[in-house]
Coordinates of C-alpha atoms and ligand atoms in Angstrom, one line a residue:
X1 CA 11.1 3.7 24.9
X2 CA 10.9 4.2 21.0
X3 CA 14.2 2.6 20.5
X4 CA 12.9 -0.7 22.3
X5 CA 9.8 -0.8 20.3
X6 CA 12.1 -1.1 17.2
X7 CA 14.0 -3.9 18.7
X8 CA 10.9 -5.7 20.1
X9 CA 8.9 -4.6 17.2
X10 CA 11.0 -6.0 14.5
X11 CA 10.6 -9.3 15.8
X12 CA 6.9 -8.9 16.2
X13 CA 6.4 -7.7 12.6
X14 CA 8.4 -10.8 11.5
X15 CA 6.0 -12.9 12.8
X16 CA 3.0 -10.6 11.6
X17 CA 4.5 -10.6 8.2
X18 CA 4.0 -14.3 8.2
X19 CA 0.2 -13.8 9.1
X20 CA -0.2 -11.2 6.2
X21 CA 0.0 -14.0 3.8
X22 CA -3.4 -14.9 4.8
X23 CA -4.7 -11.2 4.7
X24 CA -7.5 -10.7 1.9
X25 CA -6.1 -8.2 -0.5
X26 CA -8.4 -5.1 -0.6
X27 CA -9.3 -3.9 -4.2
X28 CA -6.9 -0.8 -4.0
X29 CA -3.9 -3.0 -3.2
X30 CA -5.1 -5.1 -6.3
X31 CA -5.1 -2.2 -8.5
X32 CA -1.6 -1.1 -7.2
X33 CA 0.0 -4.5 -8.1
X34 CA -1.6 -4.0 -11.7
X35 CA -0.2 -0.6 -12.3
X36 CA 2.1 0.2 -9.7
X37 CA 3.5 3.7 -11.3
X38 CA 0.0 5.1 -11.1
X39 CA -0.8 5.2 -7.5
X40 CA -3.7 7.4 -6.9
X41 CA -1.9 9.9 -4.5
X42 CA 1.0 10.5 -6.8
X43 CA 3.4 9.2 -4.6
X44 CA 6.7 7.7 -5.5
X45 CA 6.2 4.5 -3.4
X46 CA 2.8 3.1 -2.8
X47 CA 3.0 3.5 0.8
X48 CA 0.0 1.9 2.9
X49 CA -0.7 3.6 6.1
X50 CA -3.4 1.1 7.0
X51 CA -0.9 -2.0 6.7
X52 CA 1.6 -0.2 9.1
X53 CA -0.6 1.8 11.6
X54 CA -4.1 -0.1 11.2
X55 CA -5.3 -2.6 14.0
X56 CA -7.3 -5.3 11.8
X57 CA -5.5 -8.7 11.4
X58 CA -2.6 -8.4 9.3
X59 CA -1.8 -4.9 10.1
X60 CA 0.8 -3.7 12.1
X61 CA -0.6 -1.3 15.0
X62 CA 2.2 1.2 14.8
X63 CA 1.9 4.4 16.7
X64 CA 1.7 7.6 14.3
X65 CA 4.3 9.2 16.3
X66 CA 6.6 6.3 16.0
X67 CA 7.2 7.6 12.3
X68 CA 6.0 11.0 12.8
X69 CA 8.0 11.6 15.8
X70 CA 8.7 15.4 15.7
X71 CA 5.0 16.1 16.0
X72 CA 5.2 16.3 19.8
X73 CA 8.2 18.4 19.9
X74 CA 8.2 20.8 16.9
X75 CA 6.3 22.8 14.4
X76 CA 6.2 20.0 11.7
X77 CA 5.2 16.4 12.3
X78 CA 7.7 15.5 9.4
X79 CA 8.4 12.3 7.6
X80 CA 10.4 9.5 8.9
X81 CA 14.2 9.0 7.7
X82 CA 14.3 6.2 5.2
X83 CA 16.6 4.4 7.7
X84 CA 13.8 3.7 9.6
X85 CA 11.9 2.1 6.8
X86 CA 14.9 0.0 5.6
X87 CA 15.6 -1.1 9.3
X88 CA 12.2 -3.3 8.9
X89 CA 12.2 -3.7 5.1
X90 CA 15.8 -5.4 4.5
X91 CA 14.1 -8.2 6.3
X92 CA 10.5 -7.7 5.1
X93 CA 10.3 -7.9 1.3
X94 CA 6.2 -7.5 1.1
X95 CA 3.7 -10.0 -0.1
X96 CA 1.2 -8.2 -2.1
X97 CA 3.3 -5.3 -3.3
X98 CA 6.8 -6.4 -3.3
X99 CA 7.9 -4.2 -6.1
X100 CA 6.9 -1.2 -3.7
X101 CA 9.3 -2.3 -1.1
X102 CA 12.0 -2.8 -4.1
X103 CA 11.6 0.7 -4.9
X104 CA 12.4 1.7 -1.2
X105 CA 15.6 -0.3 -1.6
X106 CA 16.5 1.0 -4.7
X107 CA 16.5 4.6 -3.1
X108 CA 18.3 3.5 -0.2
X109 CA 20.9 1.9 -2.3
X110 CA 21.1 4.8 -4.6
X111 CA 21.5 7.3 -1.5
X112 CA 18.6 9.4 -2.8
X113 CA 15.9 10.8 -0.8
X114 CA 12.2 9.6 -1.6
X115 CA 10.6 12.6 -3.2
X116 CA 7.3 12.1 -1.3
X117 CA 4.6 14.6 -2.4
X118 CA 3.4 16.9 0.1
X119 CA -0.6 16.6 0.9
X120 CA -1.5 18.8 3.6
X121 CA -0.1 22.5 3.5
X122 CA -1.2 25.9 4.7
X123 CA -0.2 29.1 3.2
X124 CA 3.2 30.5 4.0
X125 CA 1.9 33.3 5.8
X126 CA 0.3 30.9 8.3
X127 CA 2.1 29.4 11.4
X128 CA 0.7 26.0 12.3
X129 CA 2.5 24.4 15.2
X130 CA 2.0 20.6 15.8
X131 CA 3.5 20.3 18.9
X132 CA 1.0 22.7 20.7
X133 CA -1.8 20.9 19.3
X134 CA -0.5 17.4 20.4
X135 CA 0.2 18.6 23.9
X136 CA -3.4 20.2 24.1
X137 CA -4.5 16.5 23.8
X138 CA -5.8 16.5 20.2
X139 CA -5.5 13.3 18.3
X140 CA -4.2 13.4 14.7
X141 CA -7.6 11.8 13.5
X142 CA -9.4 14.9 14.4
X143 CA -7.6 16.8 11.9
X144 CA -6.4 14.5 9.4
X145 CA -9.1 11.7 9.6
X146 CA -8.8 7.9 10.2
X147 CA -5.5 7.5 8.7
X148 CA -4.9 4.2 10.1
X149 CA -7.5 2.8 7.9
X150 CA -6.3 4.3 4.6
X151 CA -4.4 2.7 1.8
X152 CA -3.9 6.2 0.2
X153 CA -3.9 9.8 2.3
X154 CA -5.9 12.2 0.4
X155 CA -6.9 15.7 1.4
X156 CA -10.5 15.0 0.7
X157 CA -11.0 13.6 4.2
X158 CA -14.1 15.4 5.8
X159 CA -12.2 15.7 9.1
X160 CA -10.0 18.1 7.1
X161 CA -12.0 21.4 7.2
X162 CA -10.4 22.7 3.9
X163 CA -7.5 24.3 6.1
X164 CA -9.3 27.4 5.9
X165 CA -9.2 30.2 8.6
X166 CA -12.5 29.6 9.6
X167 CA -11.8 25.9 10.6
X168 CA -8.7 27.2 12.8
X169 CA -10.7 29.9 14.4
X170 CA -13.7 27.8 15.2
X171 CA -11.9 25.3 17.1
X172 CA -9.9 28.0 18.7
X173 CA -13.2 29.6 20.1
X174 CA -14.6 26.4 21.0
X175 CA -11.5 25.2 23.1
X176 CA -10.5 28.6 24.4
X177 CA -7.2 29.1 22.5
X178 CA -6.1 32.4 20.9
X179 CA -7.7 34.2 18.2
X180 CA -5.1 37.1 18.0
X181 CA -4.2 37.4 14.4
X182 CA -0.6 37.4 15.2
X183 CA -0.6 34.0 16.7
X184 CA -1.4 32.4 13.4
X185 CA 0.2 35.0 11.0
X186 CA 3.7 36.0 10.4
Ligands
HEC201 C1 5.8 3.5 9.2 C2 5.9 4.7 9.2 C3 4.5 5.5 9.4 C4 3.5 5.5 10.2 C5 3.4 4.5 11.4 C6 2.6 6.5 10.2 N1 2.8 7.2 8.8 FE1 1.9 8.7 8.1 N2 3.3 9.0 6.6 C7 4.5 8.3 6.7 C8 4.9 8.5 5.1 C9 6.1 7.6 4.6 C10 4.2 9.3 4.6 C11 4.6 9.8 3.1 C12 3.8 9.1 2.1 C13 2.1 9.7 2.3 O1 1.5 10.5 2.2 O2 1.4 8.4 2.1 C14 3.1 9.9 5.7 C15 2.4 10.7 5.3 C16 1.3 11.0 6.1 C17 0.5 12.3 6.2 C18 0.6 13.6 5.1 C19 1.6 14.2 4.9 C20 1.4 15.4 4.0 O3 2.3 15.4 3.0 O4 0.8 16.2 4.1 C21 -0.3 12.4 7.4 C22 -1.4 13.4 7.6 C23 0.1 11.3 8.2 N3 1.1 10.6 7.4 C24 -0.6 11.0 9.4 C25 -0.2 9.6 10.1 C26 -1.2 9.3 11.1 C27 -2.3 9.9 11.8 C28 -0.7 8.1 11.5 C29 -1.2 7.0 12.6 C30 -2.4 6.7 12.3 C31 0.7 7.7 10.8 N4 0.6 9.0 9.8 C32 1.5 6.6 10.9 C33 4.7 7.3 7.3 C34 4.1 6.6 8.5
HEC202 C1 8.3 -1.7 12.3 C2 8.5 -2.4 10.8 C3 8.2 -1.3 9.6 C4 8.5 -0.1 9.3 C5 9.3 0.8 10.1 C6 8.1 0.0 7.7 N1 7.2 -1.1 7.5 FE1 6.5 -1.0 5.6 N2 5.5 -2.8 6.1 C7 6.0 -3.6 7.4 C8 5.4 -4.8 7.4 C9 5.1 -5.9 8.2 C10 4.4 -4.8 6.1 C11 3.5 -5.8 5.6 C12 4.4 -6.7 4.7 C13 3.6 -7.7 4.1 O1 2.4 -7.7 3.7 O2 4.3 -8.9 3.5 C14 4.9 -3.5 5.2 C15 4.3 -3.1 4.1 C16 4.9 -2.2 3.3 C17 4.6 -1.9 2.0 C18 3.5 -2.6 1.2 C19 4.2 -4.0 0.9 C20 3.3 -5.1 0.2 O3 3.7 -6.1 -0.4 O4 2.2 -4.8 0.1 C21 5.3 -0.9 1.5 C22 5.2 -0.2 0.2 C23 6.2 -0.6 2.6 N3 5.7 -1.4 3.8 C24 6.9 0.8 2.7 C25 7.5 1.4 3.9 C26 8.0 2.5 3.9 C27 8.4 3.5 2.8 C28 8.5 2.6 5.0 C29 9.2 3.7 5.8 C30 8.4 5.2 5.7 C31 8.1 1.6 5.8 N4 7.5 0.7 5.2 C32 8.3 1.3 7.4 C33 6.9 -3.2 8.3 C34 7.5 -1.9 8.4
HEC203 C1 -5.4 20.7 14.9 C2 -5.1 20.1 13.6 C3 -4.1 19.0 13.5 C4 -3.8 17.7 14.3 C5 -4.3 17.4 15.8 C6 -2.7 17.2 13.5 N1 -2.2 17.9 12.7 FE1 -0.8 17.3 11.1 N2 -1.3 19.0 10.0 C7 -2.1 20.0 10.4 C8 -1.8 21.0 9.6 C9 -2.6 22.4 9.6 C10 -1.0 20.7 8.5 C11 -0.3 21.7 7.5 C12 0.8 22.3 8.2 C13 1.9 23.4 7.1 O1 1.5 23.5 6.1 O2 2.5 23.9 8.0 C14 -0.5 19.6 9.0 C15 0.4 18.7 8.4 C16 0.8 17.5 8.6 C17 1.8 16.7 8.0 C18 2.6 17.2 6.9 C19 4.4 17.5 7.1 C20 4.5 18.3 8.2 O3 5.2 18.3 8.9 O4 3.7 19.2 8.3 C21 2.0 15.6 8.7 C22 3.1 14.3 8.5 C23 1.2 15.4 9.7 N3 0.5 16.6 9.8 C24 1.0 14.5 10.6 C25 0.3 14.7 11.7 C26 0.1 13.8 12.8 C27 0.8 12.2 12.9 C28 -0.5 14.1 13.9 C29 -0.8 13.6 15.1 C30 0.4 13.2 16.0 C31 -1.2 15.4 13.3 N4 -0.7 15.5 12.2 C32 -2.1 16.2 14.0 C33 -3.2 20.2 11.3 C34 -3.2 18.9 12.3
HEC204 C1 -9.6 20.8 16.5 C2 -9.0 22.2 17.4 C3 -8.0 23.0 16.6 C4 -7.8 23.3 15.5 C5 -8.7 22.6 14.3 C6 -6.6 24.2 15.4 N1 -6.2 24.3 16.5 FE1 -4.6 25.8 16.9 N2 -4.9 25.3 18.8 C7 -5.8 24.3 19.5 C8 -5.7 24.3 21.0 C9 -6.5 23.8 21.9 C10 -4.6 25.3 21.2 C11 -4.1 25.6 22.5 C12 -2.8 25.1 22.9 C13 -2.5 25.5 24.0 O1 -2.9 26.1 24.9 O2 -1.2 25.3 24.3 C14 -4.2 25.7 19.8 C15 -3.0 26.8 19.6 C16 -2.6 27.3 18.6 C17 -1.4 28.0 18.4 C18 -0.7 28.6 19.5 C19 -1.5 29.8 20.2 C20 -0.5 30.5 21.1 O3 -1.3 30.9 22.0 O4 0.5 30.6 21.0 C21 -1.2 28.2 17.0 C22 -0.2 29.4 16.4 C23 -2.3 27.8 16.2 N3 -3.1 26.9 17.2 C24 -2.7 27.5 15.1 C25 -3.6 26.9 14.5 C26 -3.8 26.9 12.9 C27 -3.1 27.9 12.1 C28 -4.8 26.2 12.5 C29 -5.5 25.9 11.2 C30 -4.8 25.5 10.4 C31 -5.4 25.6 14.0 N4 -4.6 26.2 15.0 C32 -6.3 24.7 13.8 C33 -6.9 23.9 18.6 C34 -7.0 23.7 17.4
HEC205 C1 -6.0 30.2 14.3 C2 -5.3 30.8 13.4 C3 -5.7 32.1 12.5 C4 -6.0 33.0 13.4 C5 -6.3 33.4 14.7 C6 -6.1 34.1 12.3 N1 -6.0 33.6 10.9 FE1 -5.9 34.3 8.9 N2 -5.6 32.3 8.2 C7 -5.6 31.3 8.8 C8 -5.4 30.4 7.9 C9 -5.3 28.9 8.0 C10 -5.6 31.2 6.7 C11 -5.6 30.3 5.3 C12 -4.3 29.7 4.7 C13 -4.5 29.1 3.5 O1 -5.2 29.5 2.8 O2 -3.7 28.1 3.3 C14 -5.8 32.4 6.6 C15 -6.1 33.2 5.8 C16 -5.8 34.7 6.0 C17 -5.9 35.7 5.0 C18 -5.7 35.3 3.7 C19 -6.9 35.1 2.9 C20 -6.5 34.6 1.4 O3 -7.4 34.5 0.7 O4 -5.3 33.9 1.5 C21 -5.9 36.8 5.6 C22 -5.8 38.2 5.0 C23 -6.2 36.7 7.1 N3 -6.0 35.2 7.3 C24 -6.1 37.6 8.0 C25 -6.5 37.3 9.6 C26 -6.8 38.6 10.5 C27 -6.7 39.8 10.1 C28 -7.0 37.9 11.4 C29 -7.2 38.2 12.9 C30 -8.6 39.0 13.1 C31 -6.4 36.5 11.3 N4 -6.4 36.2 9.9 C32 -6.6 35.4 12.6 C33 -5.5 31.3 10.4 C34 -5.7 32.1 11.4

């Protein structure tokens, strides 16, 4: 199912890449083009979630779990392997920030992993299993905000309750999930 998406999707995004020429640049992207090395999140590549996962014209409606595919099967949502990015970007050079796509291709050629900066993290003594939450029907946006509209992901989104214990517990109470200390703590 997901493999099919890649094959069908690549042709689809090639068509969409043409459309992207007409896209109005937002201020954020214009700023990135001027100073690509000072991407606000501090990421090594200015990866725009909105262009990939958004549903506005010129955006590509990719499912979150197309890239974060471990979210429904394991503890970590994980980041996609570089080969997944390269599969598209060896034919899509980018139109507004081509130098950012070039950085991706350079990491690939050097066989060097992209040093993405971690944004969301709970303390080491806390156990947070993604799969249990996705299987319970929760949406990514309930905890991470409207990621598909973000150029840059920041922890400041109000949907993120400061990743403190009160936030976890209040939803667990509301939904009848366990509030045993040992369920969340090692
Ligand atoms: C094309 C692949 C791709 C798609 C589609 C995608 N992401 Fe991501 N995601 C990434 C990459 C690469 C990063 C690391 C760079 C960054 O933080 O912007 C990331 C980072 C994140 C992070 C922060 C991870 C951390 O370090 O804590 C969250 C949360 C996230 N994505 C959620 C989502 C959600 C929700 C969707 C769907 C609306 C989505 N992503 C769609 C590739 C993708
Ligand atoms: C299914 C195909 C697909 C995948 C997979 C994909 N991208 Fe993209 N990406 C696109 C398209 C289409 C655009 C818009 C290109 C444009 O505006 O010309 C884009 C845009 C970008 C841009 C902005 C370029 C610009 O000129 O504004 C960057 C940076 C980027 N992608 C990096 C990545 C990274 C890193 C990954 C892997 C985590 C990834 N992409 C995965 C299709 C994909
Ligand atoms: C109930 C809240 C909640 C939901 C729903 C949720 N997450 Fe998370 N997410 C978290 C927490 C908490 C962390 C930090 C986990 C840690 O530090 O171990 C996190 C971390 C992440 C990370 C960082 C890397 C990792 O693997 O931990 C990514 C990427 C991410 N989430 C993506 C997603 C995506 C995509 C979805 C939807 C498929 C999603 N999340 C749904 C709470 C949530
Ligand atoms: C928006 C609601 C919501 C938030 C926020 C939330 N959870 Fe949950 N969590 C649930 C639900 C619903 C379940 C029950 C899933 C099931 O029954 O399988 C669950 C299950 C769990 C489980 C498995 C419980 C068991 O009985 O084995 C753990 C561990 C857990 N959550 C940890 C966390 C932690 C840690 C946080 C905060 C960082 C958190 N959750 C935030 C809704 C939430
Ligand atoms: C639903 C998940 C969940 C449950 C249940 C839970 N905790 Fe926590 N707890 C957390 C999270 C999340 C944090 C904050 C971690 C962080 O700051 O990154 C935390 C932090 C803590 C801390 C450290 C406070 C600090 O300042 O770092 C202690 C102590 C603690 N919890 C004890 C307990 C006890 C005792 C219980 C049972 C009465 C319990 N917790 C139940 C999720 C949970």
